[in-house]
mmCIF file of N, CA and C in Angstrom:
data_model
loop_
_atom_site.group_PDB
_atom_site.id
_atom_site.type_symbol
_atom_site.label_atom_id
_atom_site.label_comp_id
_atom_site.label_asym_id
_atom_site.label_seq_id
_atom_site.Cartn_x
_atom_site.Cartn_y
_atom_site.Cartn_z
ATOM 1 N N UNK A 1 130.949 72.012 -63.160
ATOM 2 C CA UNK A 1 131.653 71.025 -62.300
ATOM 3 C C UNK A 1 130.543 70.289 -61.265
ATOM 4 N N UNK A 2 129.953 71.130 -60.640
ATOM 5 C CA UNK A 2 128.971 70.765 -59.443
ATOM 6 C C UNK A 2 127.772 69.731 -60.371
ATOM 7 N N UNK A 3 127.745 70.404 -61.493
ATOM 8 C CA UNK A 3 126.348 69.684 -62.075
ATOM 9 C C UNK A 3 126.879 68.227 -62.713
ATOM 10 N N UNK A 4 128.172 68.075 -63.031
ATOM 11 C CA UNK A 4 128.785 67.004 -63.386
ATOM 12 C C UNK A 4 128.838 65.885 -62.016
ATOM 13 N N UNK A 5 129.203 66.384 -61.140
ATOM 14 C CA UNK A 5 129.373 65.844 -59.974
ATOM 15 C C UNK A 5 127.992 64.925 -59.141
ATOM 16 N N UNK A 6 127.072 65.853 -59.603
ATOM 17 C CA UNK A 6 125.613 65.516 -59.204
ATOM 18 C C UNK A 6 125.216 64.583 -59.941
ATOM 19 N N UNK A 7 125.527 64.505 -61.287
ATOM 20 C CA UNK A 7 124.959 63.660 -62.276
ATOM 21 C C UNK A 7 125.656 62.357 -62.042
ATOM 22 N N UNK A 8 126.980 62.319 -61.543
ATOM 23 C CA UNK A 8 127.505 61.006 -61.127
ATOM 24 C C UNK A 8 127.167 60.527 -59.934
ATOM 25 N N UNK A 9 126.658 61.266 -58.987
ATOM 26 C CA UNK A 9 126.102 60.735 -57.747
ATOM 27 C C UNK A 9 124.638 59.998 -58.101
ATOM 28 N N UNK A 10 123.861 60.698 -58.983
ATOM 29 C CA UNK A 10 122.565 60.345 -59.459
ATOM 30 C C UNK A 10 122.731 58.941 -60.098
ATOM 31 N N UNK A 11 123.569 58.934 -61.012
ATOM 32 C CA UNK A 11 124.047 57.536 -61.958
ATOM 33 C C UNK A 11 124.365 56.306 -60.837
ATOM 34 N N UNK A 12 125.235 56.733 -59.718
ATOM 35 C CA UNK A 12 125.669 55.933 -59.039
ATOM 36 C C UNK A 12 124.292 55.453 -58.261
ATOM 37 N N UNK A 13 123.372 56.275 -57.638
ATOM 38 C CA UNK A 13 122.240 55.628 -57.024
ATOM 39 C C UNK A 13 121.378 54.934 -57.916
ATOM 40 N N UNK A 14 121.127 55.160 -59.059
ATOM 41 C CA UNK A 14 120.388 54.707 -60.077
ATOM 42 C C UNK A 14 121.130 53.238 -60.320
ATOM 43 N N UNK A 15 122.354 53.176 -60.470
ATOM 44 C CA UNK A 15 122.811 51.943 -60.557
ATOM 45 C C UNK A 15 122.805 50.883 -59.256
ATOM 46 N N UNK A 16 122.600 51.383 -58.091
ATOM 47 C CA UNK A 16 122.618 50.735 -57.010
ATOM 48 C C UNK A 16 121.070 50.240 -56.712
ATOM 49 N N UNK A 17 120.313 51.055 -57.267
ATOM 50 C CA UNK A 17 118.874 50.689 -57.223
ATOM 51 C C UNK A 17 118.506 49.645 -58.053
ATOM 52 N N UNK A 18 118.751 50.142 -59.392
ATOM 53 C CA UNK A 18 118.656 48.956 -60.602
ATOM 54 C C UNK A 18 119.213 47.419 -60.308
ATOM 55 N N UNK A 19 120.223 47.422 -59.650
ATOM 56 C CA UNK A 19 120.956 46.207 -58.959
ATOM 57 C C UNK A 19 120.013 45.610 -58.111
ATOM 58 N N UNK A 20 119.623 46.395 -57.041
ATOM 59 C CA UNK A 20 118.840 45.756 -56.055
ATOM 60 C C UNK A 20 117.305 45.429 -56.484
ATOM 61 N N UNK A 21 116.721 45.969 -57.304
ATOM 62 C CA UNK A 21 115.704 45.731 -58.094
ATOM 63 C C UNK A 21 115.763 44.376 -58.908
ATOM 64 N N UNK A 22 116.850 44.214 -59.693
ATOM 65 C CA UNK A 22 117.195 43.063 -60.402
ATOM 66 C C UNK A 22 117.596 41.871 -59.529
ATOM 67 N N UNK A 23 118.026 42.213 -58.335
ATOM 68 C CA UNK A 23 118.428 41.017 -57.579
ATOM 69 C C UNK A 23 116.966 40.603 -56.994
ATOM 70 N N UNK A 24 116.139 41.484 -56.463
ATOM 71 C CA UNK A 24 114.893 41.036 -55.844
ATOM 72 C C UNK A 24 114.073 40.462 -56.830
ATOM 73 N N UNK A 25 114.148 40.793 -57.993
ATOM 74 C CA UNK A 25 113.405 40.316 -59.255
ATOM 75 C C UNK A 25 113.815 38.730 -59.148
ATOM 76 N N UNK A 26 114.983 38.570 -59.279
ATOM 77 C CA UNK A 26 115.574 37.152 -59.479
ATOM 78 C C UNK A 26 115.275 36.169 -58.387
ATOM 79 N N UNK A 27 115.269 36.699 -57.289
ATOM 80 C CA UNK A 27 114.856 35.989 -56.002
ATOM 81 C C UNK A 27 113.286 35.670 -56.127
ATOM 82 N N UNK A 28 112.343 36.672 -56.210
ATOM 83 C CA UNK A 28 110.946 36.210 -56.651
ATOM 84 C C UNK A 28 110.712 35.174 -57.760
ATOM 85 N N UNK A 29 111.426 35.444 -58.742
ATOM 86 C CA UNK A 29 111.362 34.444 -59.906
ATOM 87 C C UNK A 29 111.662 32.906 -59.373
ATOM 88 N N UNK A 30 112.847 33.137 -58.740
ATOM 89 C CA UNK A 30 113.512 31.669 -58.429
ATOM 90 C C UNK A 30 112.563 31.036 -57.506
ATOM 91 N N UNK A 31 111.984 31.627 -56.264
ATOM 92 C CA UNK A 31 111.017 31.329 -55.630
ATOM 93 C C UNK A 31 109.836 30.800 -56.072
ATOM 94 N N UNK A 32 109.336 31.100 -57.392
ATOM 95 C CA UNK A 32 108.114 30.649 -57.809
ATOM 96 C C UNK A 32 108.724 29.568 -58.789
ATOM 97 N N UNK A 33 109.673 29.271 -59.149
ATOM 98 C CA UNK A 33 109.982 28.154 -59.968
ATOM 99 C C UNK A 33 109.807 26.938 -59.411
ATOM 100 N N UNK A 34 108.897 26.020 -60.026
ATOM 101 C CA UNK A 34 108.618 24.811 -59.584
ATOM 102 C C UNK A 34 110.059 23.810 -59.728
ATOM 103 N N UNK A 35 109.866 22.988 -58.687
ATOM 104 C CA UNK A 35 111.036 21.930 -58.471
ATOM 105 C C UNK A 35 110.576 20.610 -58.612
ATOM 106 N N UNK A 36 111.173 20.076 -59.790
ATOM 107 C CA UNK A 36 110.669 18.780 -60.225
ATOM 108 C C UNK A 36 111.083 17.459 -59.260
ATOM 109 N N UNK A 37 110.214 16.833 -58.533
ATOM 110 C CA UNK A 37 110.796 15.860 -57.729
ATOM 111 C C UNK A 37 111.727 14.768 -58.462
ATOM 112 N N UNK A 38 112.831 14.537 -57.759
ATOM 113 C CA UNK A 38 113.610 13.337 -58.229
ATOM 114 C C UNK A 38 114.256 12.564 -57.103
ATOM 115 N N UNK A 39 114.801 11.165 -57.638
ATOM 116 C CA UNK A 39 115.416 10.362 -56.608
ATOM 117 C C UNK A 39 116.699 10.700 -56.315
ATOM 118 N N UNK A 40 117.174 10.525 -55.143
ATOM 119 C CA UNK A 40 118.572 10.602 -55.109
ATOM 120 C C UNK A 40 119.426 9.769 -55.998
ATOM 121 N N UNK A 41 120.504 9.969 -56.462
ATOM 122 C CA UNK A 41 121.379 8.943 -57.102
ATOM 123 C C UNK A 41 121.816 7.868 -56.183
ATOM 124 N N UNK A 42 121.875 6.697 -56.834
ATOM 125 C CA UNK A 42 122.427 5.470 -56.154
ATOM 126 C C UNK A 42 123.578 5.678 -55.601
ATOM 127 N N UNK A 43 123.888 5.270 -54.484
ATOM 128 C CA UNK A 43 125.439 5.273 -53.774
ATOM 129 C C UNK A 43 126.158 4.354 -54.608
ATOM 130 N N UNK A 44 127.456 4.599 -54.706
ATOM 131 C CA UNK A 44 128.376 4.005 -55.544
ATOM 132 C C UNK A 44 128.643 2.375 -55.366
ATOM 133 N N UNK A 45 128.547 2.225 -54.013
ATOM 134 C CA UNK A 45 128.612 0.834 -53.549
ATOM 135 C C UNK A 45 127.581 -0.010 -54.198
ATOM 136 N N UNK A 46 126.283 0.550 -54.110
ATOM 137 C CA UNK A 46 125.042 -0.385 -54.610
ATOM 138 C C UNK A 46 125.243 -0.251 -56.267
ATOM 139 N N UNK A 47 125.944 0.294 -56.880
ATOM 140 C CA UNK A 47 126.135 0.055 -58.350
ATOM 141 C C UNK A 47 126.961 -1.178 -58.926
ATOM 142 N N UNK A 48 127.479 -1.832 -57.986
ATOM 143 C CA UNK A 48 128.411 -2.854 -58.121
ATOM 144 C C UNK A 48 127.664 -3.817 -58.553
ATOM 145 N N UNK A 49 127.801 -4.668 -59.704
ATOM 146 C CA UNK A 49 126.829 -5.551 -60.138
ATOM 147 C C UNK A 49 126.962 -6.829 -59.377
ATOM 148 N N UNK A 50 127.908 -7.195 -58.586
ATOM 149 C CA UNK A 50 127.890 -7.969 -57.596
ATOM 150 C C UNK A 50 126.989 -8.091 -56.421
ATOM 151 N N UNK A 51 126.548 -6.875 -56.111
ATOM 152 C CA UNK A 51 125.652 -6.445 -54.779
ATOM 153 C C UNK A 51 124.245 -6.376 -55.807
ATOM 154 N N UNK A 52 123.447 -7.173 -55.333
ATOM 155 C CA UNK A 52 122.094 -7.103 -56.064
ATOM 156 C C UNK A 52 121.109 -7.182 -54.907
ATOM 157 N N UNK A 53 120.723 -6.231 -54.337
ATOM 158 C CA UNK A 53 119.829 -5.984 -53.180
ATOM 159 C C UNK A 53 118.411 -6.224 -53.954
ATOM 160 N N UNK A 54 118.001 -5.850 -55.274
ATOM 161 C CA UNK A 54 116.818 -5.970 -55.689
ATOM 162 C C UNK A 54 116.241 -7.674 -55.743
ATOM 163 N N UNK A 55 117.237 -8.434 -56.230
ATOM 164 C CA UNK A 55 116.987 -9.940 -55.820
ATOM 165 C C UNK A 55 116.361 -10.218 -54.554
ATOM 166 N N UNK A 56 116.573 -9.328 -53.444
ATOM 167 C CA UNK A 56 116.132 -9.879 -52.046
ATOM 168 C C UNK A 56 114.873 -9.335 -51.838
ATOM 169 N N UNK A 57 114.114 -8.303 -52.661
ATOM 170 C CA UNK A 57 112.926 -7.879 -52.449
ATOM 171 C C UNK A 57 111.885 -8.869 -53.095
ATOM 172 N N UNK A 58 110.797 -9.180 -51.971
ATOM 173 C CA UNK A 58 109.964 -10.265 -52.362
ATOM 174 C C UNK A 58 109.228 -9.623 -53.600
ATOM 175 N N UNK A 59 108.824 -10.452 -54.349
ATOM 176 C CA UNK A 59 108.209 -10.325 -55.520
ATOM 177 C C UNK A 59 106.745 -9.535 -55.204
ATOM 178 N N UNK A 60 105.996 -9.695 -54.208
ATOM 179 C CA UNK A 60 104.975 -9.079 -54.030
ATOM 180 C C UNK A 60 105.141 -7.400 -53.733
ATOM 181 N N UNK A 61 106.287 -7.084 -53.277
ATOM 182 C CA UNK A 61 106.874 -5.973 -52.952
ATOM 183 C C UNK A 61 107.725 -5.050 -54.176
ATOM 184 N N UNK A 62 107.759 -5.685 -55.274
ATOM 185 C CA UNK A 62 108.622 -5.246 -56.293
ATOM 186 C C UNK A 62 107.448 -4.268 -57.279
ATOM 187 N N UNK A 63 107.534 -3.091 -56.818
ATOM 188 C CA UNK A 63 106.564 -1.894 -57.364
ATOM 189 C C UNK A 63 107.366 -0.756 -57.494
ATOM 190 N N UNK A 64 107.041 0.289 -58.315
ATOM 191 C CA UNK A 64 107.327 1.591 -58.403
ATOM 192 C C UNK A 64 106.589 2.559 -57.825
ATOM 193 N N UNK A 65 105.686 2.062 -57.281
ATOM 194 C CA UNK A 65 104.786 2.979 -56.492
ATOM 195 C C UNK A 65 104.483 2.297 -55.189
ATOM 196 N N UNK A 66 104.862 3.001 -53.903
ATOM 197 C CA UNK A 66 104.585 2.513 -52.901
ATOM 198 C C UNK A 66 104.030 3.727 -51.635
ATOM 199 N N UNK A 67 103.610 3.226 -50.363
ATOM 200 C CA UNK A 67 103.404 3.935 -49.534
ATOM 201 C C UNK A 67 104.583 4.626 -48.656
ATOM 202 N N UNK A 68 104.581 5.560 -48.193
ATOM 203 C CA UNK A 68 105.802 6.060 -47.324
ATOM 204 C C UNK A 68 104.889 6.737 -46.202
ATOM 205 N N UNK A 69 105.089 6.147 -45.021
ATOM 206 C CA UNK A 69 104.643 6.820 -43.543
ATOM 207 C C UNK A 69 105.231 8.056 -43.289
ATOM 208 N N UNK A 70 104.335 9.181 -42.884
ATOM 209 C CA UNK A 70 105.165 10.193 -42.245
ATOM 210 C C UNK A 70 104.527 10.674 -40.983
ATOM 211 N N UNK A 71 105.471 11.599 -40.251
ATOM 212 C CA UNK A 71 104.738 12.393 -39.245
ATOM 213 C C UNK A 71 105.279 13.951 -39.380
ATOM 214 N N UNK A 72 104.440 14.808 -39.200
ATOM 215 C CA UNK A 72 104.927 15.995 -39.195
ATOM 216 C C UNK A 72 104.130 17.010 -38.104
ATOM 217 N N UNK A 73 104.864 18.344 -37.723
ATOM 218 C CA UNK A 73 104.400 19.027 -36.824
ATOM 219 C C UNK A 73 103.825 20.432 -37.550
ATOM 220 N N UNK A 74 103.803 20.356 -38.837
ATOM 221 C CA UNK A 74 103.596 21.362 -39.478
ATOM 222 C C UNK A 74 101.853 21.516 -39.755
ATOM 223 N N UNK A 75 101.546 22.614 -40.206
ATOM 224 C CA UNK A 75 99.993 22.929 -40.336
ATOM 225 C C UNK A 75 99.610 22.596 -41.851
ATOM 226 N N UNK A 76 98.370 22.077 -42.053
ATOM 227 C CA UNK A 76 98.044 21.770 -43.364
ATOM 228 C C UNK A 76 97.866 23.106 -44.070
ATOM 229 N N UNK A 77 98.409 23.038 -45.497
ATOM 230 C CA UNK A 77 98.128 24.135 -46.359
ATOM 231 C C UNK A 77 97.231 24.103 -47.555
ATOM 232 N N UNK A 78 97.238 22.618 -47.721
ATOM 233 C CA UNK A 78 95.881 22.270 -48.996
ATOM 234 C C UNK A 78 96.081 20.953 -48.880
ATOM 235 N N UNK A 79 95.070 20.262 -49.699
ATOM 236 C CA UNK A 79 94.941 19.070 -49.569
ATOM 237 C C UNK A 79 96.252 18.133 -49.865
ATOM 238 N N UNK A 80 96.725 17.528 -48.521
ATOM 239 C CA UNK A 80 98.024 16.794 -49.000
ATOM 240 C C UNK A 80 99.108 17.370 -48.863
ATOM 241 N N UNK A 81 99.043 18.651 -48.567
ATOM 242 C CA UNK A 81 100.190 19.571 -48.456
ATOM 243 C C UNK A 81 100.516 20.274 -47.161
ATOM 244 N N UNK A 82 101.724 20.436 -46.543
ATOM 245 C CA UNK A 82 101.783 21.037 -45.302
ATOM 246 C C UNK A 82 102.581 22.438 -45.589
ATOM 247 N N UNK A 83 102.272 23.612 -44.995
ATOM 248 C CA UNK A 83 103.038 24.768 -44.878
ATOM 249 C C UNK A 83 104.347 24.695 -43.874
ATOM 250 N N UNK A 84 104.789 26.068 -43.483
ATOM 251 C CA UNK A 84 105.822 26.198 -42.701
ATOM 252 C C UNK A 84 105.546 26.419 -41.410
ATOM 253 N N UNK A 85 103.930 26.814 -40.970
ATOM 254 C CA UNK A 85 103.374 26.992 -39.720
ATOM 255 C C UNK A 85 103.480 25.970 -38.998
ATOM 256 N N UNK A 86 103.294 26.102 -37.628
ATOM 257 C CA UNK A 86 103.311 25.013 -36.526
ATOM 258 C C UNK A 86 101.830 24.496 -36.618
ATOM 259 N N UNK A 87 101.615 23.257 -36.380
ATOM 260 C CA UNK A 87 100.304 22.746 -36.648
ATOM 261 C C UNK A 87 99.700 22.481 -35.212
ATOM 262 N N UNK A 88 100.386 22.560 -34.106
ATOM 263 C CA UNK A 88 100.068 22.595 -32.844
ATOM 264 C C UNK A 88 99.891 21.244 -32.307
ATOM 265 N N UNK A 89 100.638 20.309 -33.225
ATOM 266 C CA UNK A 89 100.567 18.842 -32.932
ATOM 267 C C UNK A 89 101.133 17.868 -33.834
ATOM 268 N N UNK A 90 101.115 16.888 -33.796
ATOM 269 C CA UNK A 90 101.768 15.732 -34.608
ATOM 270 C C UNK A 90 100.531 15.234 -35.651
ATOM 271 N N UNK A 91 100.715 15.391 -36.857
ATOM 272 C CA UNK A 91 99.895 14.628 -37.979
ATOM 273 C C UNK A 91 100.646 13.585 -38.477
ATOM 274 N N UNK A 92 99.861 12.371 -38.339
ATOM 275 C CA UNK A 92 100.443 11.162 -39.090
ATOM 276 C C UNK A 92 99.631 10.895 -40.419
ATOM 277 N N UNK A 93 100.594 10.684 -41.433
ATOM 278 C CA UNK A 93 99.901 10.495 -42.776
ATOM 279 C C UNK A 93 100.628 9.257 -43.517
ATOM 280 N N UNK A 94 100.255 8.993 -44.778
ATOM 281 C CA UNK A 94 100.742 8.073 -45.877
ATOM 282 C C UNK A 94 100.849 8.973 -47.025
ATOM 283 N N UNK A 95 101.971 8.969 -47.550
ATOM 284 C CA UNK A 95 102.185 9.745 -48.834
ATOM 285 C C UNK A 95 102.331 8.600 -50.045
ATOM 286 N N UNK A 96 101.679 8.700 -51.335
ATOM 287 C CA UNK A 96 101.923 7.809 -52.229
ATOM 288 C C UNK A 96 103.020 8.052 -53.267
ATOM 289 N N UNK A 97 103.976 7.396 -53.096
ATOM 290 C CA UNK A 97 105.595 7.716 -53.632
ATOM 291 C C UNK A 97 105.433 7.129 -55.293
ATOM 292 N N UNK A 98 105.733 7.591 -56.142
ATOM 293 C CA UNK A 98 106.170 6.970 -57.524
ATOM 294 C C UNK A 98 107.817 7.220 -57.555
ATOM 295 N N UNK A 99 108.389 6.023 -57.778
ATOM 296 C CA UNK A 99 109.633 5.861 -58.176
ATOM 297 C C UNK A 99 110.031 5.870 -59.633
ATOM 298 N N UNK A 100 110.882 6.761 -60.357
ATOM 299 C CA UNK A 100 111.087 6.540 -61.501
ATOM 300 C C UNK A 100 110.104 7.283 -62.459
ATOM 301 N N UNK A 101 110.185 7.004 -63.671
ATOM 302 C CA UNK A 101 109.477 7.591 -64.882
ATOM 303 C C UNK A 101 108.144 7.114 -64.660
ATOM 304 N N UNK A 102 107.116 8.002 -65.020
ATOM 305 C CA UNK A 102 105.652 7.293 -65.159
ATOM 306 C C UNK A 102 105.651 6.037 -65.969
ATOM 307 N N UNK A 103 105.043 5.010 -65.698
ATOM 308 C CA UNK A 103 105.139 3.869 -66.535
ATOM 309 C C UNK A 103 106.128 2.888 -66.412
ATOM 310 N N UNK A 104 107.081 3.328 -65.674
ATOM 311 C CA UNK A 104 108.381 2.450 -65.554
ATOM 312 C C UNK A 104 107.907 1.145 -64.871
ATOM 313 N N UNK A 105 108.596 -0.064 -65.127
ATOM 314 C CA UNK A 105 108.287 -1.223 -64.406
ATOM 315 C C UNK A 105 109.488 -1.353 -63.348
ATOM 316 N N UNK A 106 109.194 -2.575 -62.325
ATOM 317 C CA UNK A 106 110.069 -2.743 -61.388
ATOM 318 C C UNK A 106 111.515 -2.991 -62.168
ATOM 319 N N UNK A 107 111.681 -3.641 -63.353
ATOM 320 C CA UNK A 107 113.006 -4.021 -63.998
ATOM 321 C C UNK A 107 113.537 -2.445 -64.508
ATOM 322 N N UNK A 108 113.032 -1.827 -64.930
ATOM 323 C CA UNK A 108 113.362 -0.541 -65.498
ATOM 324 C C UNK A 108 113.798 0.394 -64.156
ATOM 325 N N UNK A 109 113.288 0.233 -63.284
ATOM 326 C CA UNK A 109 113.836 1.142 -62.102
ATOM 327 C C UNK A 109 115.028 0.389 -61.567
ATOM 328 N N UNK A 110 115.085 -0.890 -61.352
ATOM 329 C CA UNK A 110 116.532 -1.585 -60.990
ATOM 330 C C UNK A 110 117.542 -1.270 -62.048
ATOM 331 N N UNK A 111 117.258 -1.182 -63.314
ATOM 332 C CA UNK A 111 118.208 -0.815 -64.272
ATOM 333 C C UNK A 111 118.895 0.541 -64.119
ATOM 334 N N UNK A 112 117.844 1.382 -63.695
ATOM 335 C CA UNK A 112 118.155 2.939 -63.586
ATOM 336 C C UNK A 112 119.049 3.045 -62.262
ATOM 337 N N UNK A 113 119.142 2.182 -61.547
ATOM 338 C CA UNK A 113 120.050 2.303 -60.455
ATOM 339 C C UNK A 113 121.508 2.182 -60.616
ATOM 340 N N UNK A 114 121.799 1.522 -61.511
ATOM 341 C CA UNK A 114 123.216 1.637 -61.899
ATOM 342 C C UNK A 114 123.676 2.576 -62.949
ATOM 343 N N UNK A 115 122.584 3.101 -63.363
ATOM 344 C CA UNK A 115 123.176 4.355 -64.591
ATOM 345 C C UNK A 115 122.870 5.830 -63.645
ATOM 346 N N UNK A 116 122.191 5.979 -62.786
ATOM 347 C CA UNK A 116 121.830 7.220 -61.970
ATOM 348 C C UNK A 116 122.911 7.762 -61.605
ATOM 349 N N UNK A 117 122.925 9.260 -61.639
ATOM 350 C CA UNK A 117 124.093 10.077 -61.394
ATOM 351 C C UNK A 117 123.475 11.640 -60.730
ATOM 352 N N UNK A 118 124.372 12.462 -60.331
ATOM 353 C CA UNK A 118 123.912 13.701 -59.800
ATOM 354 C C UNK A 118 123.631 14.527 -60.847
ATOM 355 N N UNK A 119 124.339 14.322 -62.169
ATOM 356 C CA UNK A 119 124.099 14.858 -63.404
ATOM 357 C C UNK A 119 122.801 14.448 -64.221
ATOM 358 N N UNK A 120 122.380 13.200 -64.040
ATOM 359 C CA UNK A 120 121.180 12.779 -64.592
ATOM 360 C C UNK A 120 120.228 11.865 -63.553
ATOM 361 N N UNK A 121 119.267 13.116 -62.874
ATOM 362 C CA UNK A 121 118.766 12.444 -61.791
ATOM 363 C C UNK A 121 117.251 11.703 -62.272
ATOM 364 N N UNK A 122 117.009 10.949 -61.746
ATOM 365 C CA UNK A 122 115.720 10.026 -61.994
ATOM 366 C C UNK A 122 114.482 10.772 -61.401
ATOM 367 N N UNK A 123 113.482 10.675 -61.876
ATOM 368 C CA UNK A 123 112.243 11.224 -61.648
ATOM 369 C C UNK A 123 111.600 10.491 -60.680
ATOM 370 N N UNK A 124 110.706 11.361 -59.832
ATOM 371 C CA UNK A 124 109.820 10.550 -59.030
ATOM 372 C C UNK A 124 108.957 11.373 -58.455
ATOM 373 N N UNK A 125 107.783 11.190 -57.823
ATOM 374 C CA UNK A 125 106.639 12.007 -57.802
ATOM 375 C C UNK A 125 105.687 11.537 -56.327
ATOM 376 N N UNK A 126 105.287 12.372 -55.654
ATOM 377 C CA UNK A 126 104.651 12.067 -54.171
ATOM 378 C C UNK A 126 103.278 12.647 -54.693
#
C-alpha cells in the first residue's frame, strides 16, 4: 500500500512538472513568434460611402508610403529599432511606413478602407 501511495505522489509531481515545463515552452515559443505589422481596421463611420475623406487628400500626398515622426525615451537596440531600456533622454526620428500590401496603389489602399475588418487585417510595414 505504501509503495502505491508513493507511486501516486510521484505521478502527481511528474504531472505538475510536465505541465509547468509545457507552459514555459509555450511562453518561450510565443515570445519568439514574429508579429506581422498590420493596419488598424477602418472605423465604421469612415466606411460609409457618403463620407469620402480620400477626396480631400491633395494629389501630392496620395501615397502608400509616408514618413511618421516619432519621439522615444527608449535606448537604441539595433539599427532603426529600440529596446525597453531607458535611453537617458529623448530621441527624435522619422519612420518610413508602408500602408497596405507591397505594390499597392493609393486607389487600392482607399478601396481597402471599406473592406477592412478585425478578422481580415490589412498589412503594413515600418
